[in-house]
PDB file of C-alpha atoms in Angstrom:
ATOM      1  CA  UNK A   1     -43.663  80.695 -49.629  1.00 85.00           C
ATOM      2  CA  UNK A   2     -41.082  82.897 -47.916  1.00 92.00           C
ATOM      3  CA  UNK A   3     -41.919  84.911 -44.805  1.00 94.00           C
ATOM      4  CA  UNK A   4     -40.357  88.020 -46.370  1.00 98.00           C
ATOM      5  CA  UNK A   5     -41.621  88.954 -49.839  1.00 98.00           C
ATOM      6  CA  UNK A   6     -39.293  90.118 -52.605  1.00 98.00           C
ATOM      7  CA  UNK A   7     -39.910  90.660 -56.328  1.00 98.00           C
ATOM      8  CA  UNK A   8     -38.538  87.741 -58.366  1.00 97.00           C
ATOM      9  CA  UNK A   9     -36.487  89.986 -60.623  1.00 97.00           C
ATOM     10  CA  UNK A  10     -35.401  93.553 -61.325  1.00 98.00           C
ATOM     11  CA  UNK A  11     -33.323  94.905 -64.165  1.00 96.00           C
ATOM     12  CA  UNK A  12     -31.687  98.106 -65.279  1.00 96.00           C
ATOM     13  CA  UNK A  13     -29.159  99.498 -67.674  1.00 96.00           C
ATOM     14  CA  UNK A  14     -25.566  99.797 -66.498  1.00 96.00           C
ATOM     15  CA  UNK A  15     -25.191 103.010 -64.532  1.00 96.00           C
ATOM     16  CA  UNK A  16     -28.842 103.136 -63.530  1.00 97.00           C
ATOM     17  CA  UNK A  17     -30.294 102.859 -60.020  1.00 97.00           C
ATOM     18  CA  UNK A  18     -32.271  99.770 -59.131  1.00 98.00           C
ATOM     19  CA  UNK A  19     -34.127  99.014 -55.928  1.00 98.00           C
ATOM     20  CA  UNK A  20     -35.244  95.737 -54.386  1.00 98.00           C
ATOM     21  CA  UNK A  21     -38.113  95.685 -51.923  1.00 98.00           C
ATOM     22  CA  UNK A  22     -38.520  93.326 -48.971  1.00 98.00           C
ATOM     23  CA  UNK A  23     -41.951  93.245 -47.373  1.00 98.00           C
ATOM     24  CA  UNK A  24     -42.601  91.705 -43.981  1.00 98.00           C
ATOM     25  CA  UNK A  25     -45.122  91.909 -41.169  1.00 97.00           C
ATOM     26  CA  UNK A  26     -45.441  93.192 -37.614  1.00 97.00           C
ATOM     27  CA  UNK A  27     -43.823  89.948 -36.436  1.00 97.00           C
ATOM     28  CA  UNK A  28     -40.531  90.682 -38.125  1.00 97.00           C
ATOM     29  CA  UNK A  29     -39.543  93.927 -39.886  1.00 97.00           C
ATOM     30  CA  UNK A  30     -42.477  95.858 -38.419  1.00 97.00           C
ATOM     31  CA  UNK A  31     -41.484  94.749 -34.917  1.00 96.00           C
ATOM     32  CA  UNK A  32     -38.212  96.612 -35.320  1.00 95.00           C
ATOM     33  CA  UNK A  33     -35.864  93.728 -36.053  1.00 96.00           C
ATOM     34  CA  UNK A  34     -32.910  94.647 -38.210  1.00 96.00           C
ATOM     35  CA  UNK A  35     -32.846  93.746 -41.899  1.00 98.00           C
ATOM     36  CA  UNK A  36     -29.712  92.377 -43.537  1.00 98.00           C
ATOM     37  CA  UNK A  37     -29.029  91.853 -47.233  1.00 98.00           C
ATOM     38  CA  UNK A  38     -26.955  89.185 -48.960  1.00 98.00           C
ATOM     39  CA  UNK A  39     -25.615  89.085 -52.509  1.00 98.00           C
ATOM     40  CA  UNK A  40     -25.237  85.722 -54.238  1.00 98.00           C
ATOM     41  CA  UNK A  41     -23.298  85.852 -57.490  1.00 98.00           C
ATOM     42  CA  UNK A  42     -23.784  82.910 -59.877  1.00 96.00           C
ATOM     43  CA  UNK A  43     -22.259  79.709 -58.537  1.00 95.00           C
ATOM     44  CA  UNK A  44     -21.010  81.252 -55.299  1.00 97.00           C
ATOM     45  CA  UNK A  45     -21.984  81.434 -51.646  1.00 98.00           C
ATOM     46  CA  UNK A  46     -23.986  84.421 -50.380  1.00 98.00           C
ATOM     47  CA  UNK A  47     -22.115  87.461 -49.093  1.00 98.00           C
ATOM     48  CA  UNK A  48     -23.311  90.070 -46.607  1.00 98.00           C
ATOM     49  CA  UNK A  49     -23.634  93.487 -48.299  1.00 98.00           C
ATOM     50  CA  UNK A  50     -25.882  95.421 -45.878  1.00 98.00           C
ATOM     51  CA  UNK A  51     -26.396  94.835 -42.139  1.00 97.00           C
ATOM     52  CA  UNK A  52     -28.440  96.614 -39.518  1.00 95.00           C
ATOM     53  CA  UNK A  53     -30.821  98.055 -42.129  1.00 96.00           C
ATOM     54  CA  UNK A  54     -28.307 100.465 -43.687  1.00 97.00           C
ATOM     55  CA  UNK A  55     -24.688  99.685 -42.770  1.00 97.00           C
ATOM     56  CA  UNK A  56     -22.085  98.355 -45.168  1.00 98.00           C
ATOM     57  CA  UNK A  57     -19.408  95.829 -44.179  1.00 96.00           C
ATOM     58  CA  UNK A  58     -15.852  96.795 -44.954  1.00 96.00           C
ATOM     59  CA  UNK A  59     -15.078  96.343 -48.635  1.00 96.00           C
ATOM     60  CA  UNK A  60     -18.634  96.655 -49.938  1.00 97.00           C
ATOM     61  CA  UNK A  61     -18.886  99.501 -52.485  1.00 96.00           C
ATOM     62  CA  UNK A  62     -20.880 102.554 -51.428  1.00 96.00           C
ATOM     63  CA  UNK A  63     -23.207 102.122 -54.405  1.00 97.00           C
ATOM     64  CA  UNK A  64     -25.055  99.634 -52.178  1.00 98.00           C
ATOM     65  CA  UNK A  65     -27.421 101.185 -49.633  1.00 98.00           C
ATOM     66  CA  UNK A  66     -30.298 100.029 -47.458  1.00 98.00           C
ATOM     67  CA  UNK A  67     -33.342 101.574 -45.845  1.00 98.00           C
ATOM     68  CA  UNK A  68     -36.330 100.520 -43.769  1.00 97.00           C
ATOM     69  CA  UNK A  69     -39.757 101.935 -43.028  1.00 96.00           C
ATOM     70  CA  UNK A  70     -42.640 100.258 -41.241  1.00 97.00           C
ATOM     71  CA  UNK A  71     -42.964  96.642 -42.348  1.00 97.00           C
ATOM     72  CA  UNK A  72     -40.715  96.984 -45.407  1.00 98.00           C
ATOM     73  CA  UNK A  73     -37.078  97.421 -46.304  1.00 98.00           C
ATOM     74  CA  UNK A  74     -35.247  98.065 -49.531  1.00 98.00           C
ATOM     75  CA  UNK A  75     -31.836  97.665 -51.081  1.00 98.00           C
ATOM     76  CA  UNK A  76     -30.646 100.161 -53.663  1.00 98.00           C
ATOM     77  CA  UNK A  77     -27.810  99.741 -56.121  1.00 98.00           C
ATOM     78  CA  UNK A  78     -26.787 103.133 -57.514  1.00 97.00           C
ATOM     79  CA  UNK A  79     -24.772 102.941 -60.697  1.00 95.00           C
ATOM     80  CA  UNK A  80     -25.528  99.331 -61.583  1.00 97.00           C
ATOM     81  CA  UNK A  81     -22.566  97.384 -62.901  1.00 96.00           C
ATOM     82  CA  UNK A  82     -22.426  94.095 -64.790  1.00 96.00           C
ATOM     83  CA  UNK A  83     -20.557  92.548 -61.849  1.00 96.00           C
ATOM     84  CA  UNK A  84     -23.617  93.180 -59.653  1.00 97.00           C
ATOM     85  CA  UNK A  85     -25.670  90.606 -61.559  1.00 97.00           C
ATOM     86  CA  UNK A  86     -26.871  87.890 -59.250  1.00 98.00           C
ATOM     87  CA  UNK A  87     -29.496  87.196 -56.623  1.00 98.00           C
ATOM     88  CA  UNK A  88     -30.132  89.276 -53.520  1.00 98.00           C
ATOM     89  CA  UNK A  89     -31.805  88.081 -50.306  1.00 98.00           C
ATOM     90  CA  UNK A  90     -33.161  90.048 -47.358  1.00 98.00           C
ATOM     91  CA  UNK A  91     -33.103  88.525 -43.860  1.00 98.00           C
ATOM     92  CA  UNK A  92     -34.593  89.398 -40.498  1.00 97.00           C
ATOM     93  CA  UNK A  93     -35.920  87.735 -37.329  1.00 97.00           C
ATOM     94  CA  UNK A  94     -39.520  86.712 -36.774  1.00 96.00           C
ATOM     95  CA  UNK A  95     -40.596  86.573 -33.139  1.00 96.00           C
ATOM     96  CA  UNK A  96     -43.802  84.654 -33.824  1.00 96.00           C
ATOM     97  CA  UNK A  97     -41.837  81.901 -35.539  1.00 95.00           C
ATOM     98  CA  UNK A  98     -38.791  82.272 -33.275  1.00 95.00           C
ATOM     99  CA  UNK A  99     -36.710  81.943 -36.412  1.00 96.00           C
ATOM    100  CA  UNK A 100     -34.349  83.865 -38.616  1.00 97.00           C
ATOM    101  CA  UNK A 101     -36.150  84.294 -41.932  1.00 97.00           C
ATOM    102  CA  UNK A 102     -35.184  85.108 -45.506  1.00 98.00           C
ATOM    103  CA  UNK A 103     -36.915  86.586 -48.501  1.00 98.00           C
ATOM    104  CA  UNK A 104     -37.439  84.543 -51.632  1.00 98.00           C
ATOM    105  CA  UNK A 105     -34.611  86.308 -53.432  1.00 98.00           C
ATOM    106  CA  UNK A 106     -34.476  88.812 -56.288  1.00 98.00           C
ATOM    107  CA  UNK A 107     -32.468  88.260 -59.448  1.00 98.00           C
ATOM    108  CA  UNK A 108     -30.773  91.428 -60.651  1.00 98.00           C
ATOM    109  CA  UNK A 109     -29.928  91.768 -64.334  1.00 97.00           C
ATOM    110  CA  UNK A 110     -27.887  94.506 -65.991  1.00 95.00           C
ATOM    111  CA  UNK A 111     -29.416  94.981 -69.450  1.00 91.00           C
TER     112      UNK A 111
ATOM    113  CA  UNK B   1      -9.122  86.181 -42.026  1.00 94.00           C
ATOM    114  CA  UNK B   2     -12.253  84.184 -41.239  1.00 96.00           C
ATOM    115  CA  UNK B   3     -12.845  80.954 -43.126  1.00 98.00           C
ATOM    116  CA  UNK B   4     -15.400  78.191 -42.786  1.00 98.00           C
ATOM    117  CA  UNK B   5     -15.523  74.857 -44.557  1.00 98.00           C
ATOM    118  CA  UNK B   6     -18.226  72.231 -44.635  1.00 98.00           C
ATOM    119  CA  UNK B   7     -17.500  68.513 -44.816  1.00 98.00           C
ATOM    120  CA  UNK B   8     -19.682  65.435 -44.962  1.00 97.00           C
ATOM    121  CA  UNK B   9     -21.379  63.054 -47.371  1.00 98.00           C
ATOM    122  CA  UNK B  10     -22.551  64.256 -50.765  1.00 97.00           C
ATOM    123  CA  UNK B  11     -25.133  61.472 -51.095  1.00 98.00           C
ATOM    124  CA  UNK B  12     -27.424  60.029 -48.437  1.00 98.00           C
ATOM    125  CA  UNK B  13     -30.306  57.594 -48.697  1.00 98.00           C
ATOM    126  CA  UNK B  14     -33.864  58.401 -47.603  1.00 98.00           C
ATOM    127  CA  UNK B  15     -34.437  57.819 -43.856  1.00 97.00           C
ATOM    128  CA  UNK B  16     -30.698  58.053 -43.122  1.00 98.00           C
ATOM    129  CA  UNK B  17     -29.143  60.593 -40.780  1.00 98.00           C
ATOM    130  CA  UNK B  18     -26.984  63.369 -42.238  1.00 98.00           C
ATOM    131  CA  UNK B  19     -23.955  64.544 -40.277  1.00 98.00           C
ATOM    132  CA  UNK B  20     -22.159  67.690 -41.445  1.00 98.00           C
ATOM    133  CA  UNK B  21     -19.069  69.218 -39.879  1.00 98.00           C
ATOM    134  CA  UNK B  22     -18.057  72.859 -40.083  1.00 98.00           C
ATOM    135  CA  UNK B  23     -14.384  73.593 -39.441  1.00 98.00           C
ATOM    136  CA  UNK B  24     -13.599  77.257 -39.026  1.00 98.00           C
ATOM    137  CA  UNK B  25     -10.680  79.584 -38.376  1.00 97.00           C
ATOM    138  CA  UNK B  26     -10.072  83.259 -37.706  1.00 96.00           C
ATOM    139  CA  UNK B  27     -12.373  83.543 -34.686  1.00 96.00           C
ATOM    140  CA  UNK B  28     -13.314  81.696 -31.503  1.00 95.00           C
ATOM    141  CA  UNK B  29     -16.742  80.481 -30.455  1.00 95.00           C
ATOM    142  CA  UNK B  30     -15.876  81.498 -26.916  1.00 94.00           C
ATOM    143  CA  UNK B  31     -15.744  85.181 -27.932  1.00 94.00           C
ATOM    144  CA  UNK B  32     -18.708  87.386 -27.101  1.00 94.00           C
ATOM    145  CA  UNK B  33     -21.190  87.947 -29.950  1.00 94.00           C
ATOM    146  CA  UNK B  34     -19.943  84.988 -31.997  1.00 95.00           C
ATOM    147  CA  UNK B  35     -21.953  82.076 -33.304  1.00 97.00           C
ATOM    148  CA  UNK B  36     -21.873  79.380 -35.970  1.00 98.00           C
ATOM    149  CA  UNK B  37     -24.923  78.185 -37.818  1.00 98.00           C
ATOM    150  CA  UNK B  38     -26.266  76.318 -40.815  1.00 98.00           C
ATOM    151  CA  UNK B  39     -28.337  77.580 -43.726  1.00 98.00           C
ATOM    152  CA  UNK B  40     -29.437  75.527 -46.731  1.00 98.00           C
ATOM    153  CA  UNK B  41     -30.529  76.261 -50.278  1.00 98.00           C
ATOM    154  CA  UNK B  42     -32.355  73.734 -52.477  1.00 98.00           C
ATOM    155  CA  UNK B  43     -31.327  73.919 -56.146  1.00 97.00           C
ATOM    156  CA  UNK B  44     -32.763  77.084 -57.689  1.00 96.00           C
ATOM    157  CA  UNK B  45     -34.573  78.062 -54.499  1.00 97.00           C
ATOM    158  CA  UNK B  46     -34.239  80.453 -51.590  1.00 97.00           C
ATOM    159  CA  UNK B  47     -32.150  80.324 -48.433  1.00 98.00           C
ATOM    160  CA  UNK B  48     -33.521  78.600 -45.324  1.00 98.00           C
ATOM    161  CA  UNK B  49     -32.065  79.002 -41.827  1.00 98.00           C
ATOM    162  CA  UNK B  50     -31.638  75.707 -39.957  1.00 98.00           C
ATOM    163  CA  UNK B  51     -29.784  76.130 -36.660  1.00 98.00           C
ATOM    164  CA  UNK B  52     -27.228  78.236 -34.789  1.00 98.00           C
ATOM    165  CA  UNK B  53     -25.084  77.843 -31.674  1.00 98.00           C
ATOM    166  CA  UNK B  54     -23.735  80.832 -29.771  1.00 96.00           C
ATOM    167  CA  UNK B  55     -20.758  81.821 -27.622  1.00 95.00           C
ATOM    168  CA  UNK B  56     -22.888  81.679 -24.482  1.00 93.00           C
ATOM    169  CA  UNK B  57     -23.985  78.053 -25.100  1.00 93.00           C
ATOM    170  CA  UNK B  58     -27.415  79.132 -26.369  1.00 95.00           C
ATOM    171  CA  UNK B  59     -28.697  77.061 -29.295  1.00 96.00           C
ATOM    172  CA  UNK B  60     -31.613  77.689 -31.640  1.00 96.00           C
ATOM    173  CA  UNK B  61     -33.193  75.395 -34.206  1.00 96.00           C
ATOM    174  CA  UNK B  62     -35.704  76.053 -36.956  1.00 96.00           C
ATOM    175  CA  UNK B  63     -39.103  75.284 -35.408  1.00 95.00           C
ATOM    176  CA  UNK B  64     -40.247  73.528 -38.573  1.00 93.00           C
ATOM    177  CA  UNK B  65     -37.302  71.107 -38.416  1.00 94.00           C
ATOM    178  CA  UNK B  66     -36.519  71.136 -34.702  1.00 87.00           C
ATOM    179  CA  UNK B  67     -37.374  67.491 -34.076  1.00 93.00           C
ATOM    180  CA  UNK B  68     -34.856  66.427 -36.724  1.00 97.00           C
ATOM    181  CA  UNK B  69     -31.949  68.773 -36.006  1.00 97.00           C
ATOM    182  CA  UNK B  70     -29.106  68.764 -33.504  1.00 97.00           C
ATOM    183  CA  UNK B  71     -26.300  71.319 -33.451  1.00 98.00           C
ATOM    184  CA  UNK B  72     -23.204  70.748 -31.339  1.00 97.00           C
ATOM    185  CA  UNK B  73     -20.128  72.889 -30.877  1.00 96.00           C
ATOM    186  CA  UNK B  74     -16.594  71.745 -30.100  1.00 96.00           C
ATOM    187  CA  UNK B  75     -15.030  75.050 -29.163  1.00 93.00           C
ATOM    188  CA  UNK B  76     -11.463  73.866 -28.607  1.00 93.00           C
ATOM    189  CA  UNK B  77     -11.468  72.133 -32.011  1.00 96.00           C
ATOM    190  CA  UNK B  78     -13.099  75.086 -33.827  1.00 97.00           C
ATOM    191  CA  UNK B  79     -15.811  72.785 -35.136  1.00 98.00           C
ATOM    192  CA  UNK B  80     -19.594  72.705 -35.191  1.00 98.00           C
ATOM    193  CA  UNK B  81     -21.550  69.601 -36.151  1.00 98.00           C
ATOM    194  CA  UNK B  82     -25.102  69.470 -37.524  1.00 98.00           C
ATOM    195  CA  UNK B  83     -27.099  66.259 -37.582  1.00 98.00           C
ATOM    196  CA  UNK B  84     -30.397  65.912 -39.432  1.00 98.00           C
ATOM    197  CA  UNK B  85     -32.384  62.722 -39.030  1.00 98.00           C
ATOM    198  CA  UNK B  86     -34.808  60.975 -41.356  1.00 97.00           C
ATOM    199  CA  UNK B  87     -33.519  62.559 -44.566  1.00 98.00           C
ATOM    200  CA  UNK B  88     -35.917  62.894 -47.501  1.00 98.00           C
ATOM    201  CA  UNK B  89     -35.388  63.829 -51.164  1.00 98.00           C
ATOM    202  CA  UNK B  90     -36.854  67.290 -50.410  1.00 97.00           C
ATOM    203  CA  UNK B  91     -33.816  67.864 -48.157  1.00 98.00           C
ATOM    204  CA  UNK B  92     -31.567  67.863 -51.230  1.00 98.00           C
ATOM    205  CA  UNK B  93     -29.772  71.207 -51.020  1.00 98.00           C
ATOM    206  CA  UNK B  94     -26.507  73.050 -50.669  1.00 98.00           C
ATOM    207  CA  UNK B  95     -25.766  73.318 -46.955  1.00 98.00           C
ATOM    208  CA  UNK B  96     -23.810  76.380 -45.837  1.00 98.00           C
ATOM    209  CA  UNK B  97     -21.920  76.857 -42.604  1.00 98.00           C
ATOM    210  CA  UNK B  98     -22.048  80.486 -41.469  1.00 98.00           C
ATOM    211  CA  UNK B  99     -20.383  82.652 -38.840  1.00 98.00           C
ATOM    212  CA  UNK B 100     -22.918  84.781 -37.038  1.00 97.00           C
ATOM    213  CA  UNK B 101     -22.496  87.909 -34.996  1.00 96.00           C
ATOM    214  CA  UNK B 102     -25.046  89.155 -32.473  1.00 94.00           C
ATOM    215  CA  UNK B 103     -24.870  92.871 -31.722  1.00 90.00           C
ATOM    216  CA  UNK B 104     -27.481  94.747 -29.698  1.00 86.00           C
ATOM    217  CA  UNK B 105     -29.774  91.766 -29.848  1.00 85.00           C
ATOM    218  CA  UNK B 106     -29.700  91.343 -33.610  1.00 90.00           C
ATOM    219  CA  UNK B 107     -27.993  88.409 -35.341  1.00 95.00           C
ATOM    220  CA  UNK B 108     -26.521  88.573 -38.795  1.00 96.00           C
ATOM    221  CA  UNK B 109     -24.535  86.078 -40.849  1.00 97.00           C
ATOM    222  CA  UNK B 110     -21.204  87.720 -41.553  1.00 97.00           C
ATOM    223  CA  UNK B 111     -19.183  84.993 -43.241  1.00 98.00           C
ATOM    224  CA  UNK B 112     -20.210  81.948 -45.242  1.00 98.00           C
ATOM    225  CA  UNK B 113     -18.512  78.702 -46.186  1.00 98.00           C
ATOM    226  CA  UNK B 114     -18.421  77.609 -49.819  1.00 98.00           C
ATOM    227  CA  UNK B 115     -21.309  75.204 -49.215  1.00 98.00           C
ATOM    228  CA  UNK B 116     -21.668  71.477 -49.768  1.00 98.00           C
ATOM    229  CA  UNK B 117     -24.308  69.906 -51.998  1.00 98.00           C
ATOM    230  CA  UNK B 118     -26.105  67.029 -50.318  1.00 98.00           C
ATOM    231  CA  UNK B 119     -28.313  64.825 -52.491  1.00 98.00           C
ATOM    232  CA  UNK B 120     -30.897  62.537 -50.963  1.00 98.00           C
ATOM    233  CA  UNK B 121     -31.623  59.592 -53.218  1.00 97.00           C
ATOM    234  CA  UNK B 122     -31.904  55.847 -53.031  1.00 96.00           C
TER     235      UNK B 122
END
């Protein structure tokens, strides 16, 4: 059971917009700690795609965006492409656990 | 260009101690904001943070595994070593070495190694 809750899967047609939710508590996201998102393509290591709730590292396409409100955050992929298929994980800090925590991961499929 | 690479055994027996080494390049652990940590992923499961060591000599370990984990940095050699005692089959996972960056009090994991699969079996 992950501290941050994500849907197991989301899907959409190529070109569509998909969103992935990440729900936490007042010990982590709700306490104001930043949320970061990682993309894990099949058979590869995770890669940072969003940091600080809504910032993109250099080289990450602008079709990836992040937002946060209250105890939840979300990642949006606008204009889904086949190359975006993989798993996505949110991450934050939990002050009650004194630990960096991850969501359970969401598998994204382009139909 | 920042790179990290994990090295260590691919198979350990139950109750043994696992020692993993991360060798990195492209940054220094003596630079402000920098850190190196370990994250693992059991087959088909989610990511789990284990430990991190920072530029200012601060170290943090997962509370649920703290009694079993030790993280040590060798700044001049650009290496960080993780030891995990009393290994169990449930510890079978891919272990990733990660470069962290702490800005305005928030830590993120910017760069990841390719990972090394460690299997615990007799």
